[in-house]
Amino acid sequence: MHHATAVSLTIPIKAEGIPPHIRAQQAHSERTERTEPAISFQVLGPLEAWVGPRKVEIGGPRQRIVLAMLLLAPDRVVSIDQLVEAVWNGRPPTTCRTQIAICVASLRKAFRTAGYTGELIATSAPGYLLRPAGHHIDSMEFAAGVDSAQTLARHGDVGAAADRLGQALGLWRGPVLTDMSSPVLETEAELLDHRRLTAYEQYATLQLQLGRHREVISELTALVHDRPLWEQARAALMLAHYRSGHRSEALALFRQAQRVFREEIGLEPGRVLQDLHTAILQEASDLMPAADPAAPLNAVAVLPQMRSAAVELIGRDGEIRSLDALLRRAREGISSVGLVMGRPGIGKTALVLHWARRAAHAFPDGQLYVDFERTGTADAPAALLRAFGMSDAEIPRTYQDRLREFHRQIGELRLLVILDGVPDDSVAHDFVPKAGRCCVLLTSRRVLATAAQVRLSVPELTPADSVTLLGALVDDGRVEEDKVAAHRLATLCDHLPLALSAAAARLVAKPHWRFPHLLTRLGDPRHRLEELSAGAPVLRRVLDSVYRTLSPAAADLYARLGLIDGECIAVWEAQALLEVSAMSAQRLLEELVDATLIEVADTGPDGWFRYRLPTLHALHAEETAHTEVAASVRKAAFDRVLASSPSQVKCAR
């Protein structure tokens, strides 16, 4: 029977001498003056049994198979037919039932010889059962440890959960039951090994949450080498490398996965690996842990520490200087608010996290960070209170009570509080302290009216900065060899950092592509958004999430704007698309401006504002129109625009 090499989390128990946990049991037995010594069974590796300090001579292959079958079903009857099948694999001799009885008798004798005189293996129709009470079976201890760890994790005790899983995984001494040949046992061994892999996946996830990324690299490397198609383990290893500053190693693991998956199963890696690969290319902020939950916290959690990535540094010098105005108030111990707004994918989070790293010295009591889009408004106060070290039992039950406790905890601390992805002004009002000495930095995809000492609207990158960003992300010389094509690609990406990063991800994943190849694929507007969302549909997902926050009427208008030329949208066109008054049309257009889905272009000769729908947004609006608006309604809306002023309609999609 062949099994994959096991990954052990502790030093394996040496073959010679008594295992430590058995010595501990022996000491316990002596203290409690047991009349019978405890038996220790070891299934998670070569089958062994110990009666107190004495190793049991189990016997030949048949006895070992019978004992293993009984140990895998403790306190349950294993029928003679099951034992026969396990021993002889469908080809039993006529004396098979007698021989099973002989095996059981031999096992009973072996344990008596080792010093155990009680009834360990009982006869119970239609077979036998092993009584585990008072004894130790490592597979049962493993299962109990995993269950306990999962309970601890559900209650937020990540450190204890990781330690408990580590102890459980440390029981494994190697591949299960490799010293006997039986297809039945091989199936059971595979099930046990699958549980080990699942437990190790949970263990690695917890270790990464704790910031212990360096500690798991060697073990995950062995596991990925052993199980190259196991995506979760490879994803954990990529993340561990990335958090340890080994970005190139993380990306190499993805390229290796592409080769292995194509050769072994003829497929590309799955969504988990694709999304992680794109996030690493984009240096996404949520790849780094917020803090080490196991570390003592005096007040708050430290802001996620990211590498200084090109995506954060290119083309934002003016915005950084504007945010630096907050530092002057921080040095004087005066509270301040900064507000960073901009269209989806413009790089707001990267900007504020980069600035926060530079400004850390000005906030001696630490930094807090919450992402409203991931955490949700309702759970955000609890997440912030946990950063102060509060347990779930200590956190108030209601939203308002949690907010009050959050403001009480802040008090007069000199903190930087980053509220990322604030959905509206009411949420900003709830979370921004009314007094104190902290600095609050908000980002939002909406235009907020919240009072702030610094208000920034982040623009798209310049053409030159866009190409520089592409060169930083695709660092193999392809940008330098064709700058003209790189500029064209930047234009097709609207000079939007998220779209540029998505295009770079396609090129990195396809090292045999050149810029003209990708330009051809992006050149067709009908497929551009699809190409920029291939593998990791972050761009489409971000636009979808903003669309879903709109009022029904504004969402309807946004979709219908995809039917006309979005470069210069007049109020009368919005009127015609929806059959509403001019004032209603402008109100809905302004709602789209506040959602950063369209921009004000200029003022027309009629005195009404005119608007612009960025190209990628226009493509998304067109997609939305074809999925959300009936064909007959689309045609009627477009016909009304033509009838209203045919000469002003530049194009139609």
XYZ file of C-alpha atoms in Angstrom:
653
model
C 0.000 0.000 0.000
C 1.449 3.372 -1.050
C 0.782 6.644 0.695
C 2.056 10.178 0.342
C 4.778 11.321 2.678
C 3.194 12.851 5.769
C 4.005 16.350 6.978
C 4.760 16.323 10.685
C 4.463 19.420 12.814
C 6.679 18.114 15.570
C 9.789 15.980 15.800
C 8.713 12.377 15.151
C 8.796 10.017 18.119
C 11.932 7.942 18.033
C 11.529 4.221 17.513
C 13.551 3.374 20.581
C 12.264 4.084 24.070
C 8.792 4.887 25.349
C 6.876 7.758 23.689
C 6.431 10.803 25.971
C 2.633 10.639 26.103
C 2.877 6.989 27.184
C 5.306 7.904 29.984
C 2.821 10.564 31.080
C 0.032 8.012 31.119
C 2.238 5.648 33.099
C 2.836 8.363 35.696
C -0.886 9.080 35.820
C -1.597 5.396 36.278
C 0.834 5.228 39.188
C -0.725 8.257 40.866
C -4.249 6.872 40.596
C -3.143 3.335 41.534
C -4.948 1.694 38.633
C -5.336 -2.060 38.873
C -4.905 -2.344 35.105
C -2.245 -0.455 33.156
C -3.452 1.906 30.411
C -3.068 0.812 26.810
C -1.903 3.227 24.154
C -2.733 2.484 20.524
C -0.950 4.308 17.730
C -2.712 4.210 14.372
C -1.420 7.457 12.828
C 1.673 5.829 11.403
C 2.923 2.224 11.717
C 0.532 0.330 13.983
C 1.827 0.073 17.557
C 0.349 -0.745 20.958
C 1.779 -0.227 24.449
C 0.596 -1.626 27.769
C 2.006 0.860 30.230
C 5.746 0.955 29.415
C 5.733 -2.342 27.488
C 5.355 -2.536 23.741
C 2.894 -5.210 22.612
C 4.093 -7.803 20.124
C 1.007 -7.700 17.943
C 1.930 -10.600 15.706
C 1.778 -11.294 11.996
C 0.008 -9.441 9.142
C -3.430 -10.945 9.775
C -3.456 -10.037 13.457
C -2.319 -6.519 12.598
C -5.099 -6.077 10.032
C -7.742 -7.360 12.467
C -6.502 -5.052 15.247
C -6.390 -2.085 12.863
C -9.981 -2.732 11.760
C -11.120 -2.826 15.402
C -9.188 0.361 16.239
C -10.746 2.244 13.327
C -14.195 1.466 14.755
C -13.694 1.667 18.555
C -16.634 0.583 20.682
C -18.481 -0.552 17.548
C -18.995 -4.111 16.366
C -16.899 -5.084 13.346
C -18.470 -8.111 11.695
C -16.502 -11.229 10.869
C -17.411 -10.682 7.210
C -15.772 -7.227 7.298
C -12.655 -8.681 8.893
C -12.532 -11.470 6.290
C -12.801 -8.946 3.457
C -10.030 -6.809 4.973
C -7.664 -9.771 5.369
C -8.279 -11.672 2.127
C -9.692 -9.028 -0.281
C -12.529 -11.090 -1.734
C -10.614 -14.390 -1.955
C -11.011 -15.986 1.504
C -10.178 -19.627 2.236
C -12.893 -21.956 3.458
C -11.418 -21.727 6.980
C -11.504 -17.932 7.021
C -13.930 -17.531 9.930
C -11.913 -19.937 12.054
C -8.717 -18.100 11.195
C -10.276 -14.761 12.228
C -11.163 -16.325 15.581
C -7.556 -17.511 15.924
C -6.294 -13.984 15.156
C -8.512 -12.515 17.871
C -7.359 -15.145 20.361
C -3.719 -14.344 19.496
C -4.345 -10.631 20.065
C -5.927 -11.249 23.453
C -2.941 -13.373 24.425
C -0.481 -10.696 23.251
C -2.081 -8.070 25.510
C -2.194 -10.474 28.471
C 1.490 -11.227 27.939
C 2.192 -7.472 27.997
C 0.397 -7.174 31.325
C -3.249 -6.369 30.544
C -5.706 -8.957 31.876
C -9.012 -7.168 31.297
C -11.490 -7.726 28.482
C -10.152 -5.529 25.663
C -11.635 -7.311 22.620
C -15.146 -8.567 23.254
C -17.115 -11.081 21.204
C -20.372 -9.459 20.082
C -22.518 -10.862 17.260
C -21.926 -10.745 14.386
C -18.252 -10.093 15.177
C -16.015 -8.340 17.683
C -15.559 -4.910 19.232
C -12.667 -3.154 20.947
C -13.480 -1.401 24.225
C -11.622 1.960 24.247
C -12.681 3.133 27.727
C -9.665 4.034 29.846
C -7.266 3.638 26.935
C -5.616 5.985 24.451
C -6.132 5.780 20.666
C -4.223 8.476 18.811
C -6.794 8.672 15.980
C -9.533 9.431 18.530
C -7.319 12.007 20.235
C -6.649 13.582 16.840
C -10.382 13.845 16.050
C -11.119 15.314 19.494
C -8.292 17.841 19.102
C -9.600 18.995 15.720
C -13.134 19.387 17.094
C -11.824 21.357 20.062
C -9.743 23.621 17.808
C -12.730 24.351 15.585
C -14.789 25.316 18.633
C -12.026 27.646 19.843
C -11.749 29.218 16.393
C -15.509 29.816 16.237
C -15.254 31.668 19.539
C -12.434 33.847 18.250
C -9.565 32.283 20.206
C -7.322 31.902 17.175
C -4.073 31.355 19.076
C -5.462 28.543 21.216
C -7.144 26.983 18.182
C -3.859 26.945 16.257
C -2.009 25.430 19.213
C -4.654 22.730 19.632
C -4.507 21.839 15.933
C -0.716 21.749 16.109
C -0.902 19.284 19.001
C -3.416 17.136 17.124
C -1.329 17.089 13.947
C 1.753 16.293 16.016
C 0.253 12.885 16.758
C 0.969 11.807 13.186
C 4.169 9.769 12.914
C 3.986 9.081 9.195
C 1.644 7.609 6.577
C -1.222 5.649 8.118
C -0.971 1.856 8.463
C 1.720 1.465 5.818
C 3.034 -1.740 7.341
C 0.126 -3.901 6.160
C -1.467 -4.669 2.806
C -5.259 -4.462 2.623
C -7.442 -2.532 0.142
C -10.067 -2.052 2.862
C -7.515 -0.495 5.201
C -6.060 1.530 2.365
C -9.462 3.176 1.877
C -9.699 3.870 5.606
C -6.157 5.231 5.602
C -6.997 7.586 2.730
C -9.981 8.918 4.687
C -7.781 9.536 7.718
C -5.149 11.203 5.584
C -7.804 13.442 4.024
C -8.816 14.513 7.541
C -5.169 15.281 8.267
C -4.895 17.409 5.137
C -8.095 19.266 5.996
C -6.849 19.854 9.532
C -3.510 21.072 8.251
C -5.276 23.445 5.874
C -7.166 24.875 8.869
C -3.926 25.013 10.869
C -2.102 26.905 8.118
C -5.000 29.345 7.807
C -4.920 30.047 11.543
C -1.139 30.449 11.538
C -1.430 32.959 8.706
C -4.089 34.848 10.671
C -1.661 34.980 13.573
C 1.067 36.408 11.358
C 3.187 33.245 11.661
C 3.746 33.009 7.920
C 7.446 32.176 8.128
C 6.795 29.243 10.460
C 4.552 27.389 7.991
C 6.609 27.779 4.817
C 8.749 24.654 5.176
C 5.823 22.418 6.096
C 3.599 23.808 3.346
C 6.432 23.408 0.834
C 6.654 19.703 1.639
C 2.889 19.378 1.440
C 2.650 21.110 -1.963
C 5.514 18.986 -3.286
C 3.621 15.916 -2.118
C 0.165 17.090 -3.246
C 0.802 19.425 -6.219
C -2.887 19.574 -7.218
C -4.119 20.575 -3.763
C -5.048 24.198 -4.412
C -5.713 25.324 -0.840
C -2.280 24.242 0.344
C -0.607 25.964 -2.606
C -2.631 29.120 -1.979
C -1.581 29.117 1.674
C 2.068 28.693 0.661
C 1.821 31.531 -1.877
C 0.354 33.785 0.808
C 2.997 32.755 3.349
C 5.785 33.575 0.879
C 4.189 36.891 -0.044
C 3.808 37.934 3.587
C 7.425 36.976 4.209
C 8.548 39.356 1.463
C 9.104 36.605 -1.129
C 6.851 37.963 -3.869
C 8.770 36.296 -6.699
C 8.519 32.887 -4.975
C 4.764 33.343 -4.548
C 4.319 34.151 -8.241
C 6.586 31.245 -9.227
C 4.308 28.872 -7.300
C 1.403 30.006 -9.465
C 3.354 29.496 -12.691
C 4.314 26.041 -11.445
C 0.634 25.330 -10.756
C -0.229 26.281 -14.324
C 2.262 23.762 -15.687
C 1.241 20.986 -13.309
C -2.489 21.458 -13.812
C -2.151 21.499 -17.595
C 0.033 18.391 -17.624
C -1.919 16.402 -15.024
C -5.572 17.251 -15.690
C -5.555 19.509 -18.753
C -7.057 22.482 -16.900
C -5.999 25.881 -15.607
C -5.691 26.450 -11.832
C -8.997 27.208 -10.115
C -10.489 30.482 -8.953
C -8.759 30.399 -5.539
C -5.286 30.433 -7.080
C -6.231 32.785 -9.921
C -7.705 35.383 -7.560
C -4.742 35.162 -5.195
C -2.290 35.496 -8.090
C -4.039 38.676 -9.259
C -4.138 40.063 -5.719
C -0.392 39.478 -5.327
C 0.301 41.240 -8.614
C -1.810 44.164 -7.412
C -0.245 44.118 -3.911
C -3.801 44.056 -2.509
C -3.992 45.460 1.003
C -6.049 42.588 2.402
C -3.258 40.092 1.750
C -1.459 41.229 4.877
C -2.661 40.397 8.419
C -4.086 43.241 10.463
C -2.075 42.215 13.491
C -0.796 39.244 15.417
C -3.890 38.241 17.435
C -1.650 36.351 19.855
C 0.479 39.384 20.677
C -0.362 41.536 23.710
C -2.155 44.713 22.658
C -1.769 47.841 24.755
C -4.471 49.640 22.883
C -5.007 48.841 19.258
C -4.019 46.616 16.403
C -1.293 47.774 14.058
C -2.255 48.680 10.523
C -1.607 45.935 7.961
C 2.001 46.256 6.851
C 2.432 45.954 3.101
C 5.530 46.022 0.972
C 6.204 49.345 -0.668
C 4.681 48.435 -3.987
C 4.865 50.298 -7.250
C 1.075 50.297 -7.432
C 1.039 52.475 -4.288
C 3.751 54.914 -5.251
C 3.218 55.820 -8.893
C 1.561 59.097 -9.748
C 0.240 60.010 -6.293
C 2.807 62.494 -5.010
C 0.315 65.375 -4.962
C -2.238 63.388 -2.998
C 0.430 62.313 -0.485
C 1.402 65.956 0.058
C -2.248 66.868 0.632
C -2.658 64.157 3.246
C 0.500 65.340 4.982
C -1.527 68.338 6.151
C -3.091 65.949 8.661
C 0.326 65.369 10.229
C 0.599 68.954 11.400
C -2.592 68.581 13.439
C -1.447 65.178 14.713
C 1.826 66.637 16.007
C -0.214 69.223 17.928
C -2.533 66.580 19.343
C -5.557 67.957 17.474
C -8.167 65.652 15.974
C -8.568 65.683 12.197
C -10.483 64.004 9.402
C -9.263 63.144 5.916
C -11.639 62.045 3.165
C -10.401 60.227 0.059
C -12.970 59.640 -2.689
C -12.827 58.331 -6.226
C -14.299 55.982 -8.769
C -14.078 52.202 -8.277
C -10.579 50.831 -8.891
C -8.817 54.198 -8.752
C -6.453 53.128 -5.934
C -7.893 54.849 -2.855
C -6.979 52.067 -0.429
C -3.433 51.751 -1.762
C -3.002 55.517 -1.370
C -4.172 55.744 2.253
C -2.293 52.625 3.377
C 0.923 53.897 1.826
C 0.451 57.255 3.533
C -0.412 55.558 6.830
C 2.892 53.677 6.780
C 4.801 56.896 6.232
C 2.803 58.648 8.967
C 2.987 55.928 11.631
C 5.454 57.915 13.747
C 2.830 60.639 14.302
C 0.419 58.253 16.045
C 2.208 56.809 19.084
C -0.869 54.913 20.326
C -1.168 52.913 17.125
C -3.417 52.524 14.125
C -6.809 50.948 13.503
C -8.112 49.691 10.180
C -11.500 48.367 9.119
C -12.710 47.520 5.616
C -16.463 48.128 5.512
C -16.892 46.276 2.234
C -15.495 43.071 3.739
C -16.576 43.441 7.359
C -19.969 45.059 6.801
C -21.295 48.081 8.637
C -23.130 46.030 11.271
C -19.999 44.070 12.238
C -17.500 46.935 11.969
C -17.820 48.175 15.603
C -17.208 44.664 16.936
C -14.181 44.250 14.658
C -12.707 47.493 15.985
C -13.382 46.526 19.595
C -11.611 43.191 19.053
C -8.599 45.198 17.936
C -8.590 46.711 21.435
C -8.315 43.200 22.849
C -11.953 42.742 23.839
C -13.336 39.210 23.691
C -16.698 38.442 22.095
C -18.175 38.009 25.573
C -17.050 41.541 26.533
C -18.350 43.244 23.374
C -21.800 44.858 23.850
C -24.701 43.180 22.063
C -26.286 46.074 20.142
C -24.837 48.170 17.331
C -25.322 51.473 19.168
C -23.788 50.150 22.395
C -20.796 48.894 20.416
C -20.366 52.308 18.822
C -20.457 53.987 22.242
C -17.870 51.531 23.548
C -15.669 52.162 20.489
C -15.688 55.911 21.137
C -15.021 55.313 24.846
C -12.029 53.107 24.021
C -10.574 55.747 21.715
C -10.829 58.409 24.421
C -7.823 60.699 24.214
C -5.557 58.240 22.407
C -3.452 59.568 19.558
C -4.527 57.082 16.916
C -4.843 56.864 13.182
C -8.211 55.274 12.359
C -8.686 54.205 8.745
C -12.281 53.577 7.716
C -11.983 51.995 4.288
C -14.962 51.822 1.933
C -17.405 53.919 3.985
C -20.785 53.461 2.272
C -22.476 56.780 3.142
C -22.484 59.883 5.310
C -24.563 58.317 8.093
C -21.935 55.620 8.649
C -19.179 58.229 8.593
C -21.115 60.224 11.200
C -21.398 57.130 13.436
C -17.709 56.260 13.389
C -15.903 59.620 13.265
C -15.167 60.698 16.886
C -16.671 64.001 17.949
C -13.749 64.762 20.265
C -10.342 63.458 21.210
C -6.959 63.557 19.509
C -7.095 60.881 16.844
C -6.910 61.268 13.080
C -9.629 59.570 11.026
C -8.992 58.795 7.374
C -12.000 57.683 5.322
C -12.168 56.271 1.817
C -15.371 55.998 -0.155
C -16.567 55.236 -3.659
C -19.270 57.819 -3.071
C -19.061 61.585 -2.831
C -19.580 62.264 0.878
C -20.576 65.518 2.559
C -18.740 64.634 5.789
C -16.765 67.567 7.163
C -13.033 67.012 6.695
C -9.834 69.018 6.975
C -8.529 67.293 3.827
C -10.826 66.260 0.949
C -9.323 64.416 -2.002
C -10.861 63.165 -5.212
C -8.329 60.711 -6.622
C -7.963 61.062 -10.405
C -7.041 58.446 -12.966
C -3.337 58.073 -13.680
C -1.620 60.085 -16.361
C -0.638 58.166 -19.532
C 3.022 58.216 -18.502
C 2.276 56.978 -14.979
C 0.027 54.263 -16.405
C 2.861 52.899 -18.524
C 5.242 53.134 -15.561
C 2.786 51.075 -13.524
C 2.565 48.459 -16.276
C 6.348 48.282 -16.353
C 6.480 47.756 -12.599
C 3.935 44.935 -12.741
C 5.199 43.263 -15.921
C 8.887 43.419 -15.106
C 10.260 41.182 -17.866
C 11.059 43.861 -20.463
C 7.908 43.603 -22.582
C 6.840 47.151 -21.713
C 10.223 48.589 -22.654
C 10.304 46.773 -25.975
C 6.941 48.223 -27.107
C 6.119 51.515 -25.389
C 3.622 52.508 -28.078
C 1.556 49.374 -27.487
C 1.833 49.886 -23.729
C 0.376 53.392 -24.098
C -2.457 52.007 -26.211
C -3.153 49.365 -23.567
C -3.211 52.029 -20.848
C -5.807 53.979 -22.845
C -8.009 50.902 -23.240
C -7.766 50.473 -19.452
C -9.000 54.050 -18.856
C -5.711 54.696 -16.988
C -7.467 53.007 -14.067
C -5.005 51.251 -11.677
C -7.328 48.279 -11.095
C -7.807 47.719 -14.829
C -4.088 48.189 -15.501
C -3.302 45.635 -12.805
C -5.795 43.210 -14.350
C -4.174 43.625 -17.771
C -0.733 43.131 -16.229
C -1.989 39.970 -14.542
C -3.012 38.582 -17.941
C 0.470 39.290 -19.335
C 2.277 37.801 -16.348
C 0.106 34.686 -16.527
C 0.838 34.426 -20.271
C 4.586 35.030 -20.664
C 4.389 34.085 -24.364
C 1.976 36.974 -25.078
C 3.169 40.346 -26.325
C 1.275 43.609 -26.024
C -0.250 43.453 -29.533
C -1.779 40.078 -28.658
C -3.569 41.495 -25.620
C -4.463 44.676 -27.508
C -6.248 42.584 -30.117
C -8.288 40.894 -27.404
C -9.128 44.206 -25.703
C -9.763 46.027 -28.955
C -13.304 44.706 -29.292
C -15.352 46.771 -26.794
C -17.872 43.929 -26.469
C -15.234 41.693 -24.871
C -12.932 44.198 -23.154
C -14.471 43.976 -19.696
C -14.533 40.196 -19.971
C -10.828 40.120 -20.848
C -9.965 42.415 -17.939
C -11.987 40.186 -15.603
C -10.625 36.832 -16.802
C -9.378 34.546 -14.035
C -10.006 37.087 -11.254
C -13.098 39.204 -12.026
C -12.227 41.965 -9.560
C -13.063 44.821 -11.934
C -16.503 43.539 -12.865
C -17.207 42.613 -9.234
C -16.301 46.112 -8.025
C -18.537 47.775 -10.618
C -21.370 45.368 -9.815
C -21.102 46.176 -6.110
C -21.423 49.931 -6.770
C -24.335 49.379 -9.163
C -26.195 47.446 -6.465
C -26.032 50.444 -4.081
C -28.026 52.686 -6.455
C -31.691 53.504 -6.122
C -33.853 51.548 -8.606
C -34.387 54.595 -10.831
C -30.680 55.541 -10.873
C -29.703 51.904 -11.547
C -32.153 51.853 -14.477
C -30.672 55.066 -15.881
C -27.093 53.781 -15.472
C -27.902 50.646 -17.456
C -29.657 52.601 -20.214
C -26.716 55.022 -20.516
C -24.854 52.010 -21.895
C -27.101 52.255 -24.990
C -25.753 55.653 -26.099
C -22.453 57.465 -26.446
C -21.217 58.156 -22.948
C -18.615 60.802 -23.777
C -21.066 63.697 -23.529
C -24.396 62.901 -21.885
C -26.987 65.658 -21.931
C -29.890 65.900 -19.516
C -32.372 65.614 -22.396
C -30.886 62.206 -23.273
C -31.480 60.950 -19.729
C -35.017 62.348 -19.993
C -35.643 60.408 -23.178
C -34.108 57.194 -21.871
C -36.423 57.131 -18.842
C -39.371 59.310 -19.937
C -39.031 61.629 -16.922
C -38.850 65.389 -16.405
C -35.621 67.325 -16.862
C -35.320 67.918 -13.115
C -35.837 64.213 -12.348
C -33.271 63.270 -14.991
C -30.675 65.637 -13.543
C -31.372 64.404 -10.015
C -30.690 60.822 -11.124
C -27.574 61.872 -13.053
C -26.276 63.592 -9.921
C -26.924 60.411 -7.951
C -24.664 58.619 -10.435
C -22.066 61.371 -9.942
C -22.243 60.852 -6.170
C -21.724 57.117 -6.747
C -18.620 58.008 -8.853
C -20.021 56.086 -11.830
C -20.218 59.156 -14.072
C -18.402 62.500 -14.077
C -19.451 66.077 -14.764
C -17.964 67.024 -18.156
C -18.987 70.670 -18.615
C -21.973 72.998 -18.867
C -23.910 72.951 -22.132
C -25.193 75.977 -24.055
C -28.612 75.423 -22.487
C -27.154 75.932 -18.999
C -27.579 72.292 -17.964
C -24.610 70.189 -16.886
C -23.319 67.588 -19.289
C -21.824 64.327 -18.053
C -19.287 61.725 -19.068
C -19.463 57.944 -18.579
C -15.882 56.540 -18.459
C -15.269 53.894 -21.102
C -15.026 50.863 -18.825
C -18.101 52.032 -16.921
C -19.913 52.425 -20.249
C -19.041 48.841 -21.165
C -20.284 47.655 -17.775
C -23.481 49.712 -18.183
C -24.048 48.140 -21.598
C -23.566 44.640 -20.158
C -25.987 45.518 -17.367
C -28.573 46.816 -19.846
C -28.526 43.518 -21.744
C -28.952 41.480 -18.542
C -31.303 43.756 -16.573
C -33.407 45.543 -19.208
C -35.729 43.769 -21.644
C -34.848 44.059 -25.341
C -38.137 45.787 -26.152
C -37.544 48.355 -23.402
C -33.974 48.978 -24.642
C -35.201 49.567 -28.201
C -37.985 51.910 -27.094
C -35.573 53.944 -24.949
C -33.049 54.260 -27.751
C -35.768 55.226 -30.258
C -36.924 58.004 -27.925
C -33.373 59.400 -27.798
C -33.200 59.378 -31.609
C -36.599 61.036 -31.874
C -35.715 63.718 -29.330
C -32.658 65.031 -31.190
C -31.213 62.686 -33.819
C -28.429 65.065 -34.766
C -26.976 64.989 -31.265
C -26.740 61.209 -30.953
C -23.101 60.423 -31.776
C -23.199 56.643 -31.556
C -25.247 53.830 -30.178
C -24.338 50.424 -28.890
